[in-house]
Structure formats: structure tokens, C-alpha cells
Amino acid sequence: MTDATQFRLLLVEDEPTQRKLAERLLRRAGYVVETANDGEEALAKILAGEFQLLLTDWDMPGMDGKTLCRRVREANLPTYLYMLLLTSHDSTDDLVAGLEAGADDYVKKPANESELLARLNAGRRIVRLEQSLREANTQIHLLSITDPLTGTFNRRYLNEQLALEVERARRYHRPLSAVMADLDRFKRINDECGHQTGDEVLCRFAQLMKEAVRQPLDWVARYGGEEFVIVLPETDRAGAIVVAEKIRALCADNPMAACSGPIEVTASFGVAELVSEAATQSHAAAGEALLRRADAALYTSKNEGRNRVTAG
Ligand code: GH3
Ligand code: MG
Ligand code: MG
Ligand code: MG
């Protein structure tokens, strides 16, 4: 955001002539302006729409500007609204009360045009700062739950989210299953073709799993090394076997490019469904037990010759 045209501003003023004048000034400065005649109308518009700036008169019939500021702050909007009070109250006590109610700044009436625009400019800097902070936070959060190599969720997310899935499944009496997947003889691919090819195979396998499930309801996490967990809410044991078998076949039937031409890559799978007997365990402990059972089933698949699905 670099200029005023990308800022939505709500102007609140009960006096029609003053409102018109201010509206014209703000539009000329490039703001996208909406108006309201009093505090109630303004609050409804703020709660319904996305504004970045509020310029409000203090004295108005009904809800006044100071109360409006307080109500906006109490609403805890998802994005920051910069609020500027226009006031003929000029005692220090009044101004302090306005700022304490949640206004960011004030301009005394009658407002000097260039001062008003300069103060709104300062408001835009705050709004931009808050926006970039929010974007950075989202990005950091995403990084903190993503496996950098494969783009699946990571172990941290698995631990936290699986407990929540267990909680939801228990509360609504819905099935929940987990599939543990492990590439077969993967060490050999690394040894024969190098680690980089190994990495590529891992990424392709992760991609294949993500495409095979119903995102975002179903999700895939890297458990570690070449082991992944597929979490399947609303899915019972039989359904989870179907998903695992589909991925097993997709993998086995589609050779992946490697150092000396395409190579067959297979994987083994262990399936488990959340059991109700575990209802006394904590959600996290029940999630861990679910994974242990899927892992035991995977171990059976490995022992029985690999490239297969076993359900516990
Ligand atoms: P199995 O069929 O019994 O699963 O045999 P395996 O060779 O797949 O299993 P093993 O546990 O012996 O070896 C796993 C290999 O996975 C060894 C390790 O170097 C490799 N590996 C783990 N993480 C990565 C990674 O991020 N990139 C690459 N290229 N290799 C990885
Ligand atoms: Mg007024
Ligand atoms: Mg393996
Ligand atoms: Mg392994």
C-alpha cells in the first residue's frame, strides 16, 4: 500500500454541511470515503465492512465519537482501525478521555485542512505497519508448522493438531483414522543415486499423498526421515484402508525419475482407527496411542514383504 486510494476511510459527522466539506476534501486526497451520520450507524458499518481509518466528530446525537471509539476497541476487530477524533473539546481532561477511550489521535475543530491530512497520513503509516506485522506473523506461523523439504506439515503440527482431531472425533462421536507410510528400501535410493535424488523422491511421494487425500479435511505430516502420517478425520478403518491402498498403488504404478532412468518406488502402510476404549486417556495420549498402533501395523507390512497395507 503506497497511497491513499487503497485506504477505506469512514467519516462520521452529524452536521450535513461539515460532512460534505470533509468528504470532498478526503476524496480529493484520494481516500475511498464512506460516511455515517452518527455513532450507531458508524459502528454498524465498521463491524460489517473493512475500514482502515476512522475520522469521527465527537459531539453527535445518540452515540458520540468518544463512545464510538470505545465500542470499536471493545469489538476487537481482526485488523487495526486507526481512529482520529474531531473535537471542539479542548480541555486536557477531555482529550485524555478521548485517547483513553481508544482514539489514536485528535484534531481540533475547525480543522486545518493540511493538518488533518497530515495526521491521517501518520495514521496510514500505523495501519501499514500493522498490516506488515500481521502478514509476517502469518508467514512465521506457516513456517513453524511446515516441513521445509516436502511442504507437508511437520512433527510439531502433528502433535498439536492430532490431539485436536481426537477431541473433535470424541465430542461428535465421529471416526478418526491415521495411516503411517514409510518408503521401502529408501536407503538404497540414497546410496545408489545420491541424497539429492533421495530428496526429490521424498518430495514426489509427499506430493502424491497430498493430492490423493481430501484437503484440507485430510492432512499429511512428515513424522521424520522417510515416514509420513496421513490423518483422516470422518474416516473409519475400512475407509482408511481404501485411502492407503490408493496411495500404495499410485506409488508402485508410477516409477519416479532418478539418476539412471525411472525407478520403481514403493511404500508400506499401517492403518489404525481411534478406539473408544481409550476414552479415559487425554486427547494427546490417545493421539499418540493411535500413531503407535498405525506404526505397529506398518511394521507388519514391512515384515510381510513391503509394498502393502496392514490395518491394526
Ligand atoms: P525400509 O524398507 O525398511 O523402510 O528400509 P529403508 O531403507 O527405507 O529404511 P531405513 O530406516 O533403513 O533408512 C531410511 C533412510 O532414509 C535413511 C536416511 O538416510 C534416509 N532419509 C531420512 N531423511 C531423509 C531426507 O530428508 N532426505 C534423504 N535423501 N534421505 C533421508
Ligand atoms: Mg457534531
Ligand atoms: Mg523406509
Ligand atoms: Mg523409516
Short mmCIF file of C-alpha atoms and ligand atoms in Angstrom, two decimals:
data_model
loop_
_atom_site.label_atom_id
_atom_site.label_comp_id
_atom_site.label_asym_id
_atom_site.label_seq_id
_atom_site.Cartn_x
_atom_site.Cartn_y
_atom_site.Cartn_z
CA MET A 1 0.00 0.00 0.00
CA THR A 2 1.57 3.22 -1.07
CA ASP A 3 -1.15 5.82 -1.49
CA ALA A 4 -4.46 6.90 -0.05
CA THR A 5 -6.53 5.18 -2.76
CA GLN A 6 -6.02 1.84 -1.05
CA PHE A 7 -7.37 3.07 2.27
CA ARG A 8 -11.02 2.88 3.19
CA LEU A 9 -11.97 5.73 5.45
CA LEU A 10 -15.20 6.16 7.39
CA LEU A 11 -16.20 9.76 8.05
CA VAL A 12 -18.70 10.30 10.87
CA GLU A 13 -20.25 13.75 11.22
CA ASP A 14 -23.80 14.72 12.19
CA GLU A 15 -23.70 18.18 10.63
CA PRO A 16 -24.51 17.84 6.88
CA THR A 17 -22.52 20.81 5.55
CA GLN A 18 -19.42 19.91 7.53
CA ARG A 19 -19.80 16.31 6.42
CA LYS A 20 -19.98 17.30 2.75
CA LEU A 21 -16.94 19.58 3.03
CA ALA A 22 -14.84 16.97 4.80
CA GLU A 23 -15.96 14.26 2.40
CA ARG A 24 -14.90 16.34 -0.60
CA LEU A 25 -11.51 17.11 0.96
CA LEU A 26 -10.84 13.45 1.75
CA ARG A 27 -11.89 12.23 -1.69
CA ARG A 28 -9.63 14.82 -3.30
CA ALA A 29 -6.81 13.43 -1.17
CA GLY A 30 -7.56 10.03 -2.71
CA TYR A 31 -9.31 8.19 0.11
CA VAL A 32 -12.13 5.77 -0.51
CA VAL A 33 -14.67 7.52 1.71
CA GLU A 34 -17.89 6.31 3.28
CA THR A 35 -19.96 8.42 5.60
CA ALA A 36 -22.20 7.96 8.63
CA ASN A 37 -24.40 10.49 10.45
CA ASP A 38 -23.92 9.22 13.98
CA GLY A 39 -22.14 6.71 16.17
CA GLU A 40 -24.67 3.88 15.83
CA GLU A 41 -24.63 3.97 12.04
CA ALA A 42 -20.83 4.19 12.08
CA LEU A 43 -20.41 1.21 14.41
CA ALA A 44 -22.70 -0.93 12.25
CA LYS A 45 -20.66 -0.03 9.14
CA ILE A 46 -17.37 -0.70 10.90
CA LEU A 47 -18.50 -4.10 12.11
CA ALA A 48 -19.81 -5.00 8.65
CA GLY A 49 -17.04 -3.68 6.44
CA GLU A 50 -13.33 -3.37 6.41
CA PHE A 51 -12.12 0.15 7.15
CA GLN A 52 -8.57 1.14 7.93
CA LEU A 53 -9.25 4.73 9.06
CA LEU A 54 -11.99 6.41 11.06
CA LEU A 55 -12.44 10.17 11.24
CA THR A 56 -15.21 10.94 13.70
CA ASP A 57 -16.81 14.00 15.16
CA TRP A 58 -17.03 13.96 18.97
CA ASP A 59 -20.41 15.64 19.64
CA MET A 60 -23.27 13.88 17.92
CA PRO A 61 -26.80 12.99 18.99
CA GLY A 62 -27.07 9.40 20.21
CA MET A 63 -23.72 7.63 20.40
CA ASP A 64 -20.96 10.26 20.44
CA GLY A 65 -17.47 9.95 18.96
CA LYS A 66 -15.75 9.04 22.20
CA THR A 67 -18.22 6.23 22.88
CA LEU A 68 -17.85 5.05 19.28
CA CYS A 69 -14.07 4.77 19.79
CA ARG A 70 -14.59 2.76 22.96
CA ARG A 71 -17.11 0.44 21.33
CA VAL A 72 -14.79 -0.16 18.35
CA ARG A 73 -11.91 -1.13 20.62
CA GLU A 74 -14.19 -3.41 22.63
CA ALA A 75 -15.17 -5.16 19.40
CA ASN A 76 -11.59 -6.40 18.93
CA LEU A 77 -11.60 -6.11 15.15
CA PRO A 78 -9.41 -8.56 13.24
CA THR A 79 -7.45 -5.71 11.64
CA TYR A 80 -6.42 -2.37 13.10
CA LEU A 81 -8.68 0.66 12.70
CA TYR A 82 -6.86 3.94 13.15
CA MET A 83 -9.22 6.42 14.82
CA LEU A 84 -8.97 10.17 14.67
CA LEU A 85 -11.35 12.30 16.81
CA LEU A 86 -12.51 15.69 15.53
CA THR A 87 -13.31 17.78 18.54
CA SER A 88 -14.15 21.20 19.89
CA HIS A 89 -13.47 19.82 23.37
CA ASP A 90 -10.08 21.20 24.14
CA SER A 91 -9.61 20.71 27.86
CA THR A 92 -6.76 18.35 28.66
CA ASP A 93 -9.14 16.13 30.64
CA ASP A 94 -11.43 15.73 27.63
CA LEU A 95 -8.57 14.92 25.29
CA VAL A 96 -7.15 12.39 27.70
CA ALA A 97 -10.60 10.80 28.00
CA GLY A 98 -10.87 10.59 24.18
CA LEU A 99 -7.48 8.94 23.85
CA GLU A 100 -8.22 6.58 26.70
CA ALA A 101 -11.46 5.59 25.03
CA GLY A 102 -9.34 4.26 22.17
CA ALA A 103 -8.80 7.15 19.75
CA ASP A 104 -5.29 7.26 18.31
CA ASP A 105 -5.18 11.00 17.83
CA TYR A 106 -7.37 14.11 17.70
CA VAL A 107 -7.75 17.25 15.62
CA LYS A 108 -9.35 20.38 17.00
CA LYS A 109 -12.32 21.88 15.21
CA PRO A 110 -12.41 23.77 12.94
CA ALA A 111 -9.80 21.52 11.42
CA ASN A 112 -6.97 22.96 9.41
CA GLU A 113 -7.00 21.01 6.13
CA SER A 114 -3.32 20.32 5.82
CA GLU A 115 -3.04 19.38 9.49
CA LEU A 116 -5.95 16.95 9.13
CA LEU A 117 -4.41 15.30 6.06
CA ALA A 118 -1.01 15.12 7.72
CA ARG A 119 -2.50 13.40 10.76
CA LEU A 120 -4.33 10.93 8.54
CA ASN A 121 -1.03 10.30 6.78
CA ALA A 122 0.52 9.39 10.10
CA GLY A 123 -2.43 7.05 10.64
CA ARG A 124 -1.71 5.33 7.34
CA ARG A 125 1.83 4.61 8.49
CA ILE A 126 0.46 2.86 11.59
CA VAL A 127 -2.04 0.90 9.50
CA ARG A 128 0.67 -0.22 7.07
CA LEU A 129 2.93 -1.23 9.92
CA GLU A 130 0.19 -3.32 11.50
CA GLN A 131 -0.57 -4.95 8.14
CA SER A 132 3.02 -5.99 7.53
CA LEU A 133 3.33 -7.25 11.10
CA ARG A 134 0.23 -9.37 10.65
CA GLU A 135 1.49 -10.76 7.32
CA ALA A 136 4.87 -11.55 8.86
CA ASN A 137 3.17 -13.33 11.77
CA THR A 138 1.10 -15.44 9.38
CA GLN A 139 4.24 -16.33 7.45
CA ILE A 140 6.16 -17.23 10.60
CA HIS A 141 3.30 -19.37 11.84
CA LEU A 142 3.17 -21.19 8.50
CA LEU A 143 6.92 -21.80 8.58
CA SER A 144 6.71 -23.11 12.13
CA ILE A 145 4.28 -25.88 11.16
CA THR A 146 5.67 -26.82 7.73
CA ASP A 147 8.36 -29.32 6.82
CA PRO A 148 10.80 -27.29 4.68
CA LEU A 149 11.76 -30.13 2.32
CA THR A 150 8.41 -31.66 1.44
CA GLY A 151 5.95 -28.87 2.25
CA THR A 152 3.81 -31.21 4.36
CA PHE A 153 3.03 -30.33 7.96
CA ASN A 154 5.81 -31.10 10.41
CA ARG A 155 6.02 -33.15 13.58
CA ARG A 156 5.15 -30.17 15.78
CA TYR A 157 1.89 -29.62 13.91
CA LEU A 158 1.15 -33.34 14.01
CA ASN A 159 1.48 -33.42 17.80
CA GLU A 160 -0.71 -30.38 18.36
CA GLN A 161 -3.31 -30.96 15.68
CA LEU A 162 -3.80 -34.68 16.20
CA ALA A 163 -4.88 -34.02 19.80
CA LEU A 164 -7.46 -31.55 18.48
CA GLU A 165 -8.70 -34.06 15.91
CA VAL A 166 -9.08 -36.64 18.68
CA GLU A 167 -11.02 -34.12 20.76
CA ARG A 168 -13.38 -33.35 17.86
CA ALA A 169 -13.90 -37.02 17.00
CA ARG A 170 -14.72 -37.84 20.62
CA ARG A 171 -17.06 -34.90 21.11
CA TYR A 172 -19.14 -35.60 17.99
CA HIS A 173 -18.75 -39.39 18.09
CA ARG A 174 -17.13 -39.43 14.68
CA PRO A 175 -14.48 -41.85 13.38
CA LEU A 176 -10.85 -40.80 13.03
CA SER A 177 -8.04 -42.78 11.40
CA ALA A 178 -4.33 -42.44 10.86
CA VAL A 179 -2.11 -44.01 8.23
CA MET A 180 1.62 -44.34 8.79
CA ALA A 181 3.54 -44.51 5.50
CA ASP A 182 7.20 -45.39 5.03
CA LEU A 183 9.14 -45.64 1.76
CA ASP A 184 10.56 -49.09 1.07
CA ARG A 185 14.31 -49.59 0.88
CA PHE A 186 14.74 -45.87 0.66
CA LYS A 187 18.30 -46.01 1.91
CA ARG A 188 19.21 -47.77 -1.33
CA ILE A 189 17.94 -44.84 -3.42
CA ASN A 190 20.17 -42.51 -1.42
CA ASP A 191 23.12 -44.88 -1.72
CA GLU A 192 22.74 -45.53 -5.43
CA CYS A 193 21.55 -42.16 -6.71
CA GLY A 194 22.68 -39.69 -4.07
CA HIS A 195 20.95 -37.73 -1.40
CA GLN A 196 19.58 -35.12 -3.79
CA THR A 197 17.66 -37.73 -5.78
CA GLY A 198 16.52 -39.16 -2.44
CA ASP A 199 15.17 -35.73 -1.53
CA GLU A 200 13.34 -35.46 -4.85
CA VAL A 201 11.71 -38.87 -4.35
CA LEU A 202 10.61 -37.80 -0.87
CA CYS A 203 9.02 -34.65 -2.28
CA ARG A 204 7.25 -36.56 -5.06
CA PHE A 205 5.91 -39.06 -2.55
CA ALA A 206 4.67 -36.26 -0.29
CA GLN A 207 3.01 -34.55 -3.26
CA LEU A 208 1.35 -37.78 -4.32
CA MET A 209 -0.12 -38.27 -0.84
CA LYS A 210 -1.36 -34.69 -0.62
CA GLU A 211 -3.08 -35.00 -3.99
CA ALA A 212 -4.67 -38.33 -3.07
CA VAL A 213 -6.49 -37.07 0.04
CA ARG A 214 -9.39 -34.65 0.57
CA GLN A 215 -7.60 -31.46 1.53
CA PRO A 216 -7.91 -29.59 3.80
CA LEU A 217 -10.00 -32.03 5.87
CA ASP A 218 -7.38 -34.77 5.50
CA TRP A 219 -3.80 -33.77 6.03
CA VAL A 220 -0.29 -35.14 5.75
CA ALA A 221 2.60 -34.62 8.16
CA ARG A 222 6.21 -35.73 7.99
CA TYR A 223 6.81 -37.88 11.03
CA GLY A 224 10.56 -37.97 10.43
CA GLY A 225 13.01 -39.21 7.78
CA GLU A 226 11.01 -41.02 5.09
CA GLU A 227 7.99 -41.65 7.31
CA PHE A 228 4.75 -39.74 6.98
CA VAL A 229 1.42 -39.74 8.77
CA ILE A 230 -1.86 -39.20 6.96
CA VAL A 231 -4.62 -38.06 9.28
CA LEU A 232 -8.14 -38.88 8.12
CA PRO A 233 -10.98 -37.30 10.11
CA GLU A 234 -14.50 -38.66 9.49
CA THR A 235 -12.91 -41.87 8.24
CA ASP A 236 -13.19 -45.34 9.74
CA ARG A 237 -10.77 -48.26 9.44
CA ALA A 238 -12.27 -49.51 6.15
CA GLY A 239 -12.17 -46.04 4.60
CA ALA A 240 -8.58 -45.51 5.72
CA ILE A 241 -7.55 -48.83 4.13
CA VAL A 242 -9.02 -47.62 0.83
CA VAL A 243 -7.02 -44.37 1.02
CA ALA A 244 -3.79 -46.18 1.93
CA GLU A 245 -4.30 -48.75 -0.83
CA LYS A 246 -4.92 -45.98 -3.37
CA ILE A 247 -1.66 -44.26 -2.42
CA ARG A 248 0.24 -47.56 -2.37
CA ALA A 249 -0.93 -48.36 -5.93
CA LEU A 250 -0.29 -44.83 -7.22
CA CYS A 251 3.24 -45.03 -5.89
CA ALA A 252 4.00 -48.54 -7.15
CA ASP A 253 2.49 -47.91 -10.60
CA ASN A 254 4.31 -44.67 -11.28
CA PRO A 255 8.08 -45.03 -11.48
CA MET A 256 9.92 -41.88 -10.45
CA ALA A 257 12.73 -40.26 -12.39
CA ALA A 258 16.11 -40.97 -10.81
CA CYS A 259 19.81 -40.97 -11.73
CA SER A 260 19.76 -43.82 -14.25
CA GLY A 261 16.25 -43.60 -15.59
CA PRO A 262 12.93 -44.14 -13.85
CA ILE A 263 12.97 -46.31 -10.74
CA GLU A 264 10.19 -48.17 -9.04
CA VAL A 265 9.48 -46.69 -5.64
CA THR A 266 7.15 -48.48 -3.27
CA ALA A 267 5.94 -47.74 0.21
CA SER A 268 4.44 -49.67 3.10
CA PHE A 269 1.47 -48.58 5.16
CA GLY A 270 -0.03 -49.12 8.61
CA VAL A 271 -3.63 -48.15 9.32
CA ALA A 272 -5.33 -47.59 12.66
CA GLU A 273 -8.65 -46.14 13.78
CA LEU A 274 -9.23 -44.29 17.03
CA VAL A 275 -10.84 -46.63 19.52
CA SER A 276 -13.43 -45.59 22.05
CA GLU A 277 -11.99 -47.74 24.85
CA ALA A 278 -9.27 -45.11 25.07
CA ALA A 279 -11.82 -42.51 26.22
CA THR A 280 -10.17 -42.13 29.63
CA GLN A 281 -6.85 -41.05 28.10
CA SER A 282 -6.07 -37.41 27.40
CA HIS A 283 -6.62 -36.33 23.78
CA ALA A 284 -2.86 -36.11 23.23
CA ALA A 285 -2.23 -39.55 24.74
CA ALA A 286 -5.00 -41.09 22.62
CA GLY A 287 -3.42 -39.48 19.53
CA GLU A 288 -0.04 -40.97 20.42
CA ALA A 289 -1.63 -44.39 21.01
CA LEU A 290 -3.30 -44.14 17.60
CA LEU A 291 0.07 -43.49 15.97
CA ARG A 292 1.68 -46.36 17.87
CA ARG A 293 -0.97 -48.73 16.56
CA ALA A 294 -0.53 -47.44 13.00
CA ASP A 295 3.22 -47.86 13.40
CA ALA A 296 2.82 -51.46 14.63
CA ALA A 297 0.68 -52.20 11.56
CA LEU A 298 3.34 -50.62 9.35
CA TYR A 299 5.94 -52.86 10.95
CA THR A 300 3.82 -55.86 9.95
CA SER A 301 3.65 -54.57 6.34
CA LYS A 302 7.45 -54.35 6.29
CA ASN A 303 7.89 -57.82 7.75
CA GLU A 304 5.47 -59.37 5.34
CA GLY A 305 7.34 -58.16 2.29
CA ARG A 306 6.71 -54.40 1.94
CA ASN A 307 4.60 -52.57 -0.70
CA ARG A 308 1.45 -53.41 1.23
CA VAL A 309 -1.20 -52.07 3.58
CA THR A 310 -1.88 -53.56 7.01
CA ALA A 311 -4.64 -52.42 9.34
CA GLY A 312 -4.26 -52.76 13.10
P1 GH3 B 1 12.64 -49.97 4.93
O1 GH3 B 1 12.02 -50.56 3.71
O2 GH3 B 1 12.83 -50.98 6.00
O3 GH3 B 1 11.90 -48.80 5.42
O4 GH3 B 1 14.09 -49.52 4.50
P2 GH3 B 1 14.66 -48.06 4.39
O5 GH3 B 1 15.97 -48.09 3.72
O6 GH3 B 1 13.63 -47.17 3.79
O7 GH3 B 1 14.74 -47.66 5.91
P3 GH3 B 1 15.90 -47.18 6.82
O8 GH3 B 1 15.24 -46.71 8.09
O9 GH3 B 1 16.99 -48.20 6.93
O10 GH3 B 1 16.51 -45.92 6.09
C1 GH3 B 1 15.83 -44.73 5.96
C2 GH3 B 1 16.66 -43.82 5.12
O11 GH3 B 1 16.00 -42.58 4.91
C3 GH3 B 1 18.00 -43.50 5.73
C4 GH3 B 1 18.09 -42.00 5.66
O12 GH3 B 1 19.33 -41.61 5.17
C5 GH3 B 1 17.02 -41.62 4.69
N1 GH3 B 1 16.49 -40.28 4.93
C6 GH3 B 1 15.87 -39.81 6.02
N2 GH3 B 1 15.56 -38.50 5.86
C7 GH3 B 1 15.99 -38.15 4.62
C8 GH3 B 1 15.96 -36.91 3.86
O13 GH3 B 1 15.47 -35.86 4.31
N3 GH3 B 1 16.49 -36.94 2.62
C9 GH3 B 1 17.02 -38.07 2.11
N4 GH3 B 1 17.51 -38.02 0.88
N5 GH3 B 1 17.09 -39.22 2.80
C10 GH3 B 1 16.56 -39.27 4.03
MG MG B 2 -21.27 17.27 15.86
MG MG B 3 11.79 -46.86 4.80
MG MG B 4 11.70 -45.36 8.21
#
